[in-house]
Coordinates of N, CA, C and O and ligand atoms in Angstrom, one line a residue:
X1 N 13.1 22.2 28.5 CA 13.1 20.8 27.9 C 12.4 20.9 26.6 O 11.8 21.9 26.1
X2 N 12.5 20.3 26.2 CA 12.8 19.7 24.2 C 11.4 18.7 24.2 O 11.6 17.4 24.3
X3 N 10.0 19.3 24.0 CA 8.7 18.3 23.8 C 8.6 17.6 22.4 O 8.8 18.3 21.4
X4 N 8.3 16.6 22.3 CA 7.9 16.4 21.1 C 6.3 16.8 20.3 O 5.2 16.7 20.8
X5 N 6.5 17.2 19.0 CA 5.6 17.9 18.4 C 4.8 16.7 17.7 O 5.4 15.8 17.2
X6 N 3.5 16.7 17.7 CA 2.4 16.3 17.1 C 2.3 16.3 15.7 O 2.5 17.3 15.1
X7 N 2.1 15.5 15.3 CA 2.0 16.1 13.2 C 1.2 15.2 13.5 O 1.1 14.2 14.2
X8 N 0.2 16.0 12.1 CA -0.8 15.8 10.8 C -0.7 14.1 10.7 O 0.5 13.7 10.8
X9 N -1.8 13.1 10.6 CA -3.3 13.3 11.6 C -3.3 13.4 12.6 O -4.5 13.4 12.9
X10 N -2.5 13.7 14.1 CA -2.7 13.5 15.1 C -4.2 14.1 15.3 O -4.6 15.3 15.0
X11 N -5.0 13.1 16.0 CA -6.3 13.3 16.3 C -6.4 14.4 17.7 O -7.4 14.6 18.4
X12 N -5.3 14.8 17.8 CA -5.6 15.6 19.3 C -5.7 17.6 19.1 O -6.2 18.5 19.7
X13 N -4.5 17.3 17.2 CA -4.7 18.5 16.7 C -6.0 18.8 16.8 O -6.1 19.9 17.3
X14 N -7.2 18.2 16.5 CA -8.6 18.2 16.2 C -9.4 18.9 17.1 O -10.5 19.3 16.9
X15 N -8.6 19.1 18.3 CA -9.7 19.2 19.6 C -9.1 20.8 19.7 O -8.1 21.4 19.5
X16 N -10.3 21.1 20.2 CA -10.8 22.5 21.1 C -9.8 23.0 22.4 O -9.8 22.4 23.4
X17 N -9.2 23.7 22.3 CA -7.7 24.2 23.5 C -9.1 24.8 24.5 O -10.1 25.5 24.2
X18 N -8.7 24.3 26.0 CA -9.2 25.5 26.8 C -9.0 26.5 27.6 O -7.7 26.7 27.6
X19 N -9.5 27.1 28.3 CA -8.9 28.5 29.0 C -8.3 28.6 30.0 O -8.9 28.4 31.0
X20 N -6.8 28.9 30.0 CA -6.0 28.9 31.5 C -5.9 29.4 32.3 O -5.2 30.4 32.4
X21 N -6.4 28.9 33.3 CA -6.8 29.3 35.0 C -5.8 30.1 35.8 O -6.0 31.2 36.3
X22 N -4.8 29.3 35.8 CA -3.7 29.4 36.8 C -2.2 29.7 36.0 O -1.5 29.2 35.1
X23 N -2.1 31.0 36.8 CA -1.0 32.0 36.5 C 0.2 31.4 37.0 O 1.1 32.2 36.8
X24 N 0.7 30.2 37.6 CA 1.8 29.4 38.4 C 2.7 29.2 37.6 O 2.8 29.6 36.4
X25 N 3.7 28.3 38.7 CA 4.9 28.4 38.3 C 5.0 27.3 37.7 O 6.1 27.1 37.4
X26 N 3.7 26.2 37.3 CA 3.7 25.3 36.2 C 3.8 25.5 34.9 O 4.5 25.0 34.0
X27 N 2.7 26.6 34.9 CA 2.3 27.8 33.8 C 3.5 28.4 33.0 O 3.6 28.8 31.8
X28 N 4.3 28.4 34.0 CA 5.6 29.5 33.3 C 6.8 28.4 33.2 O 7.7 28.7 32.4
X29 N 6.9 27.0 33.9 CA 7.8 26.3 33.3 C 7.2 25.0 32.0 O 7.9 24.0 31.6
X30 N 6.2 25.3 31.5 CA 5.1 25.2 30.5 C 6.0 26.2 29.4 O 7.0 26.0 28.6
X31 N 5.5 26.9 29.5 CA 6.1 28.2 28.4 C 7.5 28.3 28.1 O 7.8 28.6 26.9
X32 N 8.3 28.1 29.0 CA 9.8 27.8 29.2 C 9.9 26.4 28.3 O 10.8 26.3 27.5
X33 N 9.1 25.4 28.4 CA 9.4 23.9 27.3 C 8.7 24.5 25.8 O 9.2 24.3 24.7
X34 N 7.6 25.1 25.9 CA 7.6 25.3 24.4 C 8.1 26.0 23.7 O 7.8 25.9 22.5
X35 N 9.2 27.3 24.3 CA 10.2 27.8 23.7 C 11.4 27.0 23.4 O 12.0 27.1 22.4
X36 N 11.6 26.4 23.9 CA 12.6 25.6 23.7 C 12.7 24.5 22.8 O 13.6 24.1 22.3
X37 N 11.0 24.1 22.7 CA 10.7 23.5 21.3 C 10.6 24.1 20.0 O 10.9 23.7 18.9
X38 N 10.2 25.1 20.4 CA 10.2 25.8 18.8 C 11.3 26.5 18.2 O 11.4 26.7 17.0
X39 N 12.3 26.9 19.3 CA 13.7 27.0 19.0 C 14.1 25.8 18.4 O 14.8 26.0 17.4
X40 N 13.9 24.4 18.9 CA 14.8 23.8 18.7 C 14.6 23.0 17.5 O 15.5 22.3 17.0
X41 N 12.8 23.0 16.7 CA 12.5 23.0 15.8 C 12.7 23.8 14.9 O 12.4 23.5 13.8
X42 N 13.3 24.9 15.0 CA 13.4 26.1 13.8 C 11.6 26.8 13.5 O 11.1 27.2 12.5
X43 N 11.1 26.7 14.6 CA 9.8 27.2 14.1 C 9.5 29.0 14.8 O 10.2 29.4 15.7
X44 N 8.4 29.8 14.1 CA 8.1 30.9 14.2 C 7.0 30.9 15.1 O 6.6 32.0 15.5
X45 N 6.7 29.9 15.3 CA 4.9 30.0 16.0 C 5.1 28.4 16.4 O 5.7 27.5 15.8
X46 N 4.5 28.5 17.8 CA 3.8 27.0 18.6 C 2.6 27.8 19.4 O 2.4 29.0 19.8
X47 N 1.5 26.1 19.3 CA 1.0 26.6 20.3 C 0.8 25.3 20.9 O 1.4 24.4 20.3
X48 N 0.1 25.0 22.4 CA 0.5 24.4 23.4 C -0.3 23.0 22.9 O 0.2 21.9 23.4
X49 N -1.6 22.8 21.8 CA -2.0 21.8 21.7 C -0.9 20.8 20.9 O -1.1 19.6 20.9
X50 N 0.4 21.3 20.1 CA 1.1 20.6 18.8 C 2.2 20.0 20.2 O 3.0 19.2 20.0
X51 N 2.1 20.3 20.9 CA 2.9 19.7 22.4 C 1.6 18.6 23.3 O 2.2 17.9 24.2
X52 N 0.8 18.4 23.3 CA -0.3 17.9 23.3 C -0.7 18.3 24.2 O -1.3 17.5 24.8
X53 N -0.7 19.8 24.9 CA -1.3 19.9 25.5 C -3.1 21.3 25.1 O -3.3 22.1 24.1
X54 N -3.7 20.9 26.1 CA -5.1 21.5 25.0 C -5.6 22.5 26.0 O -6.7 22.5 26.4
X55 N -4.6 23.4 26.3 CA -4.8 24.8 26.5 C -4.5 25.8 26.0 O -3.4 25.9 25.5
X56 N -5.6 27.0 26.1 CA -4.9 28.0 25.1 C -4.0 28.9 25.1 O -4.2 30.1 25.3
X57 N -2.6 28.4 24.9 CA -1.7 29.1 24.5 C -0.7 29.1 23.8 O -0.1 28.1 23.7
X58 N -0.4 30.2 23.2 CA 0.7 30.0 21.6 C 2.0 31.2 22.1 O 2.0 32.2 22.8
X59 N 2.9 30.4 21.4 CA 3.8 31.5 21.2 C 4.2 31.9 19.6 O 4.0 31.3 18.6
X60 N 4.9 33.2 19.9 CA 5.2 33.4 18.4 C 6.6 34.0 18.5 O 7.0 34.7 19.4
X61 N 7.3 33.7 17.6 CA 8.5 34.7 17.3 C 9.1 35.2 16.2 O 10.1 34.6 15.7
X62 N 8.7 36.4 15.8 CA 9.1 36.7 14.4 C 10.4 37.2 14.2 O 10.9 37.9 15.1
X63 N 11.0 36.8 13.4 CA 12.6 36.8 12.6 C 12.8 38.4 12.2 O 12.1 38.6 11.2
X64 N 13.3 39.4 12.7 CA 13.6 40.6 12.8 C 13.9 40.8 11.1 O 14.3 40.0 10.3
X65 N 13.7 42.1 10.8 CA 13.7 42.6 9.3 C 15.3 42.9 8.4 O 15.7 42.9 7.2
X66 N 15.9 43.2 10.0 CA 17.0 43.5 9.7 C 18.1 42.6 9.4 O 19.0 43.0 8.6
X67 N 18.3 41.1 10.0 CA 19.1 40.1 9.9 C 18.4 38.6 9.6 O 18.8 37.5 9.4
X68 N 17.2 39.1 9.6 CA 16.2 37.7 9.6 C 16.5 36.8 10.9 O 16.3 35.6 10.7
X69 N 17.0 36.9 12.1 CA 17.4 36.3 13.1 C 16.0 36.4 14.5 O 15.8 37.5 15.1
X70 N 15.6 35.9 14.7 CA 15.1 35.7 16.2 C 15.7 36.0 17.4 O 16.8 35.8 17.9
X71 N 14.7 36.6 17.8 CA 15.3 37.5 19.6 C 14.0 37.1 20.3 O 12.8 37.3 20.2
X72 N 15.0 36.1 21.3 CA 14.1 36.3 22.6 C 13.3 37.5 22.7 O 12.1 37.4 22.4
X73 N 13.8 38.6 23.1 CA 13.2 39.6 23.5 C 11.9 40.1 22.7 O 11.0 40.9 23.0
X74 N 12.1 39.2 21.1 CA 10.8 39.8 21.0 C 9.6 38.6 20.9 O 8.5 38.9 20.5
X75 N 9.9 37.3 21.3 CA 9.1 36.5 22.1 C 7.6 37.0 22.3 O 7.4 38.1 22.8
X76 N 6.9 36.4 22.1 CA 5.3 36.8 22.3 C 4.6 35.4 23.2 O 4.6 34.3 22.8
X77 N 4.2 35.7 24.2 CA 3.3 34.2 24.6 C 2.3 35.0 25.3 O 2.2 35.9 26.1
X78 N 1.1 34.0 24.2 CA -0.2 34.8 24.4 C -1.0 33.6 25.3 O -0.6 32.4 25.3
X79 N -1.8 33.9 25.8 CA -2.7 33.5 26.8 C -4.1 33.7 26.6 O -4.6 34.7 27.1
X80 N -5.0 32.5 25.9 CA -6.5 33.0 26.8 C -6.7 34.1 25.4 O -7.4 35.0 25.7
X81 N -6.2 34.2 24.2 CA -6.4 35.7 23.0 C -7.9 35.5 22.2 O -8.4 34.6 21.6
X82 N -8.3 36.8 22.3 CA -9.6 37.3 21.2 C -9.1 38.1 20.4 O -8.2 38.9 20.7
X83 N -9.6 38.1 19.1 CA -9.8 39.3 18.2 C -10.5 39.9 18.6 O -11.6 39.6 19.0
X84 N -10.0 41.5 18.5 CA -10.9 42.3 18.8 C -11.2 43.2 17.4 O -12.2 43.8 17.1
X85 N -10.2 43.0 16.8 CA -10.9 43.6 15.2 C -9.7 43.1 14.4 O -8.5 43.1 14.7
X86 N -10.4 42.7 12.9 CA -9.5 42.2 11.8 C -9.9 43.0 10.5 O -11.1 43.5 10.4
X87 N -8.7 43.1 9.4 CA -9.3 43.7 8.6 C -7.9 43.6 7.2 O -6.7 43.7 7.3
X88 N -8.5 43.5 6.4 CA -7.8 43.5 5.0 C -7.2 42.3 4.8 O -6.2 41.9 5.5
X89 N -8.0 41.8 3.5 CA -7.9 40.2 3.2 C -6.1 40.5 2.7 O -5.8 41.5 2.1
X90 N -5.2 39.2 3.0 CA -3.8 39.4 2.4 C -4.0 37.5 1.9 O -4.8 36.6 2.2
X91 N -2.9 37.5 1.2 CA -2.2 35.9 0.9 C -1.1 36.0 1.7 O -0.6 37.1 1.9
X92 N -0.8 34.8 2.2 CA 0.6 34.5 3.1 C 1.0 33.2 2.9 O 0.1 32.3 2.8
X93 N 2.4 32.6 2.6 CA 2.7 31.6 2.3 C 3.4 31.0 3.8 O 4.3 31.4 4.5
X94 N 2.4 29.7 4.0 CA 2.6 29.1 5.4 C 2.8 28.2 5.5 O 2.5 27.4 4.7
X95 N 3.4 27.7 6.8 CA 3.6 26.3 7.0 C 3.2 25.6 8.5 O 2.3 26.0 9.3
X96 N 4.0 24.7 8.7 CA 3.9 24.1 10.1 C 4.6 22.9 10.4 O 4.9 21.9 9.8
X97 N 5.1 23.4 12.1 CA 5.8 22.0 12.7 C 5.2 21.3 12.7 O 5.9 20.3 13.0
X98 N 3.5 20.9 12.4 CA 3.0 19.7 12.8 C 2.6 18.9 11.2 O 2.1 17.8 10.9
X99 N 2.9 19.8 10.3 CA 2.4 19.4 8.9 C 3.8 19.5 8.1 O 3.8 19.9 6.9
X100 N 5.2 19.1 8.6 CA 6.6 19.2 8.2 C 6.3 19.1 6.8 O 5.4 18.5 6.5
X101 N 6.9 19.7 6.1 CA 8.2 20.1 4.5 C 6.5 20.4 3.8 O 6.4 19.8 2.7
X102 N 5.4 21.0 4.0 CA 4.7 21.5 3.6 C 4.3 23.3 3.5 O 4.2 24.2 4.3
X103 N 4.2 23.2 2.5 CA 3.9 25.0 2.5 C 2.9 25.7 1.2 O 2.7 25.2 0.1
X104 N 2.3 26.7 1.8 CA 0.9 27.2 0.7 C 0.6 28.7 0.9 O 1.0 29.5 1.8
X105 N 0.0 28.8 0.2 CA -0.5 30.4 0.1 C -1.8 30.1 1.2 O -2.2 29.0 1.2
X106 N -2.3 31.0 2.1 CA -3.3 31.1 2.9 C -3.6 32.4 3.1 O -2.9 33.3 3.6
X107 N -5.1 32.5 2.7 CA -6.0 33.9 2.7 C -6.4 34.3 4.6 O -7.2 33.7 5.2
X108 N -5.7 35.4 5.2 CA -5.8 35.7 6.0 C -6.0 37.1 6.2 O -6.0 37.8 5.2
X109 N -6.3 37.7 7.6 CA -6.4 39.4 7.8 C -5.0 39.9 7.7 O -4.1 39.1 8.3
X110 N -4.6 41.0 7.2 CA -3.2 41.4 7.1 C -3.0 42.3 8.5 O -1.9 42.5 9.0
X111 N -4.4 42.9 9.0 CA -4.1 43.9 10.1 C -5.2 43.3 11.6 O -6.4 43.6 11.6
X112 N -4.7 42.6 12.5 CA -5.4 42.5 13.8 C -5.1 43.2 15.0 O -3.9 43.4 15.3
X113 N -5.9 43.4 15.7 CA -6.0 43.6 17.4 C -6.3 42.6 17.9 O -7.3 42.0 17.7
X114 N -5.4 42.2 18.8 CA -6.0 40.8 19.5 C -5.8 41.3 21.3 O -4.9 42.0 21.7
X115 N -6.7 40.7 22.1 CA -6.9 41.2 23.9 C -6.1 39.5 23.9 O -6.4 38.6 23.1
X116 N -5.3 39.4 25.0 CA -4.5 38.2 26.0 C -4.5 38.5 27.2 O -5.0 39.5 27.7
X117 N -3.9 37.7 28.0 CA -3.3 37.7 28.7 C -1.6 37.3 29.1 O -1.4 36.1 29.0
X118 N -0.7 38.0 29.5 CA 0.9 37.8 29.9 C 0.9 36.1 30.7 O -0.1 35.5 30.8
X119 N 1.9 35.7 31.2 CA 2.1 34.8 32.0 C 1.7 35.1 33.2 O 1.5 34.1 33.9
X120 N 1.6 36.1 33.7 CA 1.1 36.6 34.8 C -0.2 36.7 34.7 O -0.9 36.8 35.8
X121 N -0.9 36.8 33.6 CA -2.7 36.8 34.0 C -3.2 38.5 33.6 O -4.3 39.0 33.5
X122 N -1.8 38.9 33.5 CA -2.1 40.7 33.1 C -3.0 40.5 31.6 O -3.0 39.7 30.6
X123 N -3.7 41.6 32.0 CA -4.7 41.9 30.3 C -3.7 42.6 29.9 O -2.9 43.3 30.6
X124 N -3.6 42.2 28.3 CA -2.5 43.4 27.1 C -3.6 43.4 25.9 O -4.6 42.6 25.8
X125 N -3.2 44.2 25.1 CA -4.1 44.1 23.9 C -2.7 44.6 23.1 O -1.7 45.2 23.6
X126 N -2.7 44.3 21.6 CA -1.8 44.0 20.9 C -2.7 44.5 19.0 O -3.8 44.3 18.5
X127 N -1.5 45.2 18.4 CA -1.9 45.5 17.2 C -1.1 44.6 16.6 O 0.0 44.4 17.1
X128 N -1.4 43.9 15.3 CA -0.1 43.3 14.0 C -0.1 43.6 13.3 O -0.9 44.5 13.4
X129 N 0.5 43.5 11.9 CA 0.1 43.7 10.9 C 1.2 42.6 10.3 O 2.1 41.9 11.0
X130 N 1.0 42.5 8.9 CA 1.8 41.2 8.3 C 2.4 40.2 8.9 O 1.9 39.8 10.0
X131 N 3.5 39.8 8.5 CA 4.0 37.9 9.3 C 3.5 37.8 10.5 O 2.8 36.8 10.7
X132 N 3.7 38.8 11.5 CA 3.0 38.7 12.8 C 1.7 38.3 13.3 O 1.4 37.4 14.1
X133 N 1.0 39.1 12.4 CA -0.4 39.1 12.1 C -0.7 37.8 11.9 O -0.9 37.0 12.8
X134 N -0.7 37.5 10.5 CA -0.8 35.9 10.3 C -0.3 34.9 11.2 O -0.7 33.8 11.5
X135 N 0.5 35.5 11.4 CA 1.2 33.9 12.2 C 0.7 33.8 14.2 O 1.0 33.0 15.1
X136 N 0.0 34.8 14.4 CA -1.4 35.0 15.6 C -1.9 34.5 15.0 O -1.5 33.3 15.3
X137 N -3.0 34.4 14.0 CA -4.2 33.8 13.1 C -3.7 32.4 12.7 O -4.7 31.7 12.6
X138 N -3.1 31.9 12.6 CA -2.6 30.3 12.1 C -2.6 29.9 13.9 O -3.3 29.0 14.3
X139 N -1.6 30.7 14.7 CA -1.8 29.8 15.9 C -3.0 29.6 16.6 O -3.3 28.9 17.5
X140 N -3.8 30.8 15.9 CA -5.4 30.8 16.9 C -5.9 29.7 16.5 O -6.4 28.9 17.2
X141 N -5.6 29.7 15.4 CA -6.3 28.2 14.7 C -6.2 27.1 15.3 O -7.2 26.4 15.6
X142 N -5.1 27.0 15.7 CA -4.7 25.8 15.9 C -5.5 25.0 17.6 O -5.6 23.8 17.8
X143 N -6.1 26.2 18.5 CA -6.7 26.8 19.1 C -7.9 26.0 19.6 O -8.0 25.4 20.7
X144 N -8.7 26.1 18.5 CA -10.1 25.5 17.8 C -9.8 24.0 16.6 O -10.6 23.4 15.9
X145 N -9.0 23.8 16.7 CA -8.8 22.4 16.2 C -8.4 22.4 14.6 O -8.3 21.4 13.9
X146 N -8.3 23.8 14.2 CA -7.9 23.7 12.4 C -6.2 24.1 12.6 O -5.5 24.6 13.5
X147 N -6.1 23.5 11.2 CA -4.6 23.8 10.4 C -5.4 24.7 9.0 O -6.4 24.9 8.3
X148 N -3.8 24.9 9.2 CA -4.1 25.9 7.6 C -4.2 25.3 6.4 O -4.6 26.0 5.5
X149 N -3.9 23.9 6.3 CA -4.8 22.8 5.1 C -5.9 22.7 5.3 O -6.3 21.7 4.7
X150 N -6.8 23.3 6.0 CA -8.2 23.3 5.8 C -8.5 24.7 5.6 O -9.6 25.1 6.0
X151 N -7.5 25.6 4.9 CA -7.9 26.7 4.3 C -7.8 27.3 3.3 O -8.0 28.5 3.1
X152 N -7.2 25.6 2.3 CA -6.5 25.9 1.2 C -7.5 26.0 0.5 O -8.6 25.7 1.0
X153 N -7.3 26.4 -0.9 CA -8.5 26.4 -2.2 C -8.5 24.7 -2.5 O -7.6 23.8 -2.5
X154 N -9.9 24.7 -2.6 CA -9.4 22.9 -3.4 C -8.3 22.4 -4.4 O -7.6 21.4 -4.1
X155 N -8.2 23.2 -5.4 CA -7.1 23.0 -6.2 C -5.6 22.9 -5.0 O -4.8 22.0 -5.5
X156 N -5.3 23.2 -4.2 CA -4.2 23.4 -3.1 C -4.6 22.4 -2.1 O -3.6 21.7 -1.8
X157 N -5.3 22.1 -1.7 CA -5.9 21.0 -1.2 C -5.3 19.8 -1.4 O -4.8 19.1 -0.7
X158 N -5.6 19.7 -2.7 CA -5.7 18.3 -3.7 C -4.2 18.1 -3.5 O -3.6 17.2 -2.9
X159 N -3.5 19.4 -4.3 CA -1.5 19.2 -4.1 C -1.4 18.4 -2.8 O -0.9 17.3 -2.8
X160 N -2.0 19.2 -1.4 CA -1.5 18.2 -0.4 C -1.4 17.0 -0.3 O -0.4 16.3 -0.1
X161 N -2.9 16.8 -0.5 CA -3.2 15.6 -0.2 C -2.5 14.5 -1.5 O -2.8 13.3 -1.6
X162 N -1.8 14.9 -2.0 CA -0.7 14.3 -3.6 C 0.3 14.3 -2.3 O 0.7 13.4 -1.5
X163 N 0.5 15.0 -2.4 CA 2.2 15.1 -1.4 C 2.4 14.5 -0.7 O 3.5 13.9 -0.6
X164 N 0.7 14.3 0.6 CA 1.5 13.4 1.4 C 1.0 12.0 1.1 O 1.1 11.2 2.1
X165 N 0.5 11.6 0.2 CA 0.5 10.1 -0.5 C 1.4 9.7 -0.5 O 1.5 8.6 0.1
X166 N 2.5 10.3 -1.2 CA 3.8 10.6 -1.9 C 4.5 9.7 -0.5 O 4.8 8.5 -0.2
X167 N 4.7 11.1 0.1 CA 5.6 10.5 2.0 C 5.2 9.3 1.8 O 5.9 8.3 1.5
X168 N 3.3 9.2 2.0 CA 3.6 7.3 2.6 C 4.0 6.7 1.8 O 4.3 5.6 2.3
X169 N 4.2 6.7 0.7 CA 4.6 5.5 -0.9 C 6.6 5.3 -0.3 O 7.3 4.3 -0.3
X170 N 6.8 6.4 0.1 CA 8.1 6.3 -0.2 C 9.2 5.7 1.6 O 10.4 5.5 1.6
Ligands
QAP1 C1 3.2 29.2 11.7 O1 5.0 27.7 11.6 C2 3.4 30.1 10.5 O2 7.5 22.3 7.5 C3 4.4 28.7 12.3 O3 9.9 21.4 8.0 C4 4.3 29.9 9.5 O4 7.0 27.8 12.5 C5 2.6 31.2 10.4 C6 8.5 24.6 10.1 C7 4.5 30.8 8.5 C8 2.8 32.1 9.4 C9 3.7 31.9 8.4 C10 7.7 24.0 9.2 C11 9.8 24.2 10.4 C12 8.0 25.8 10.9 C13 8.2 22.9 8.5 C14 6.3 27.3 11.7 C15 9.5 22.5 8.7 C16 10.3 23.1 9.7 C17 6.7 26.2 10.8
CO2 CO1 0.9 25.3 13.0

């Protein structure tokens, strides 16, 4: 099923995701709706709070090199994720389902390790590097209650906050 996504101010973005207990078959028909949202949004990354729910889990799906096309199969749903090591500052131009027709340069790690857990509760540990990378780090965020407009330079900032004046005027 097809959730509806939260956007910018929703005050629920704001809040703290917590840790999921139960490996069930709620669990996995959970993850089953937010694929299906982020498919059906055209998005690369959800995580479970922009569905309003405020546990920690994100998915990701990066668009293959070769066709720029998305595969299931390479689907990521992380569970419960730490850094275990980051390293080398990159720029990445980003956006978001909850912050629609918005996009910016954002200073992130280019290379992480992150420990999860599968749908099943299995530990994995996981290397990234580029779009991948970032787009783990934007959903972690999302995690702890930030978006990536609170990691713009002020000068980028200020654009936003023009832009979305703009929306309400019009
Ligand atoms: C996070 O974001 C991300 O404004 C995922 O009108 C994005 O999937 C991490 C989207 C880029 C790293 C790099 C945004 C779709 C999708 C929009 C998304 C929109 C339609 C955003
Ligand atoms: Co986002």
């Amino acid at each position: 099923a097809v959730l509806e996504v939260l956007s910018y101010p929703h005050p629920l973005l704001r809040q703290k995701s917590k840790e999921v207990q139960n490996f069930d078959a709620s669990l996995h028909a959970f993850l089953d709706d937010m694929y299906d949202t982020m498919l059906e949004r055209e998005g690369v990354g959800l995580a479970a709070v922009q569905v309003g729910r405020l546990h920690r889990i994100l998915l990701v799906n990066i668009p293959r090199q070769e066709d720029g096309k998305q595969y299931k199969e390479d689907l990521l749903e992380i569970i419960n994720p730490v850094i275990l090591h980051q390293e080398e500052e990159i720029f990445w131009n980003e956006g978001c389902l909850s912050v629609p027709g918005f996009y910016e340069e954002v200073k992130r790690y280019g290379s992480i390790t992150l420990g999860y857990q599968d749908r099943f509760g299995g530990e994995q540990v996981l290397r990234a590097q580029g779009f991948l990378a970032v787009a783990l780090q934007h959903e972690m965020d999302h995690l702890e209650g930030i978006l990536f407009i609170d990691k713009l330079s002020i000068l980028k900032r200020k654009k936003f906050e023009k832009e979305l004046k703009k929306l309400k005027n019009s």
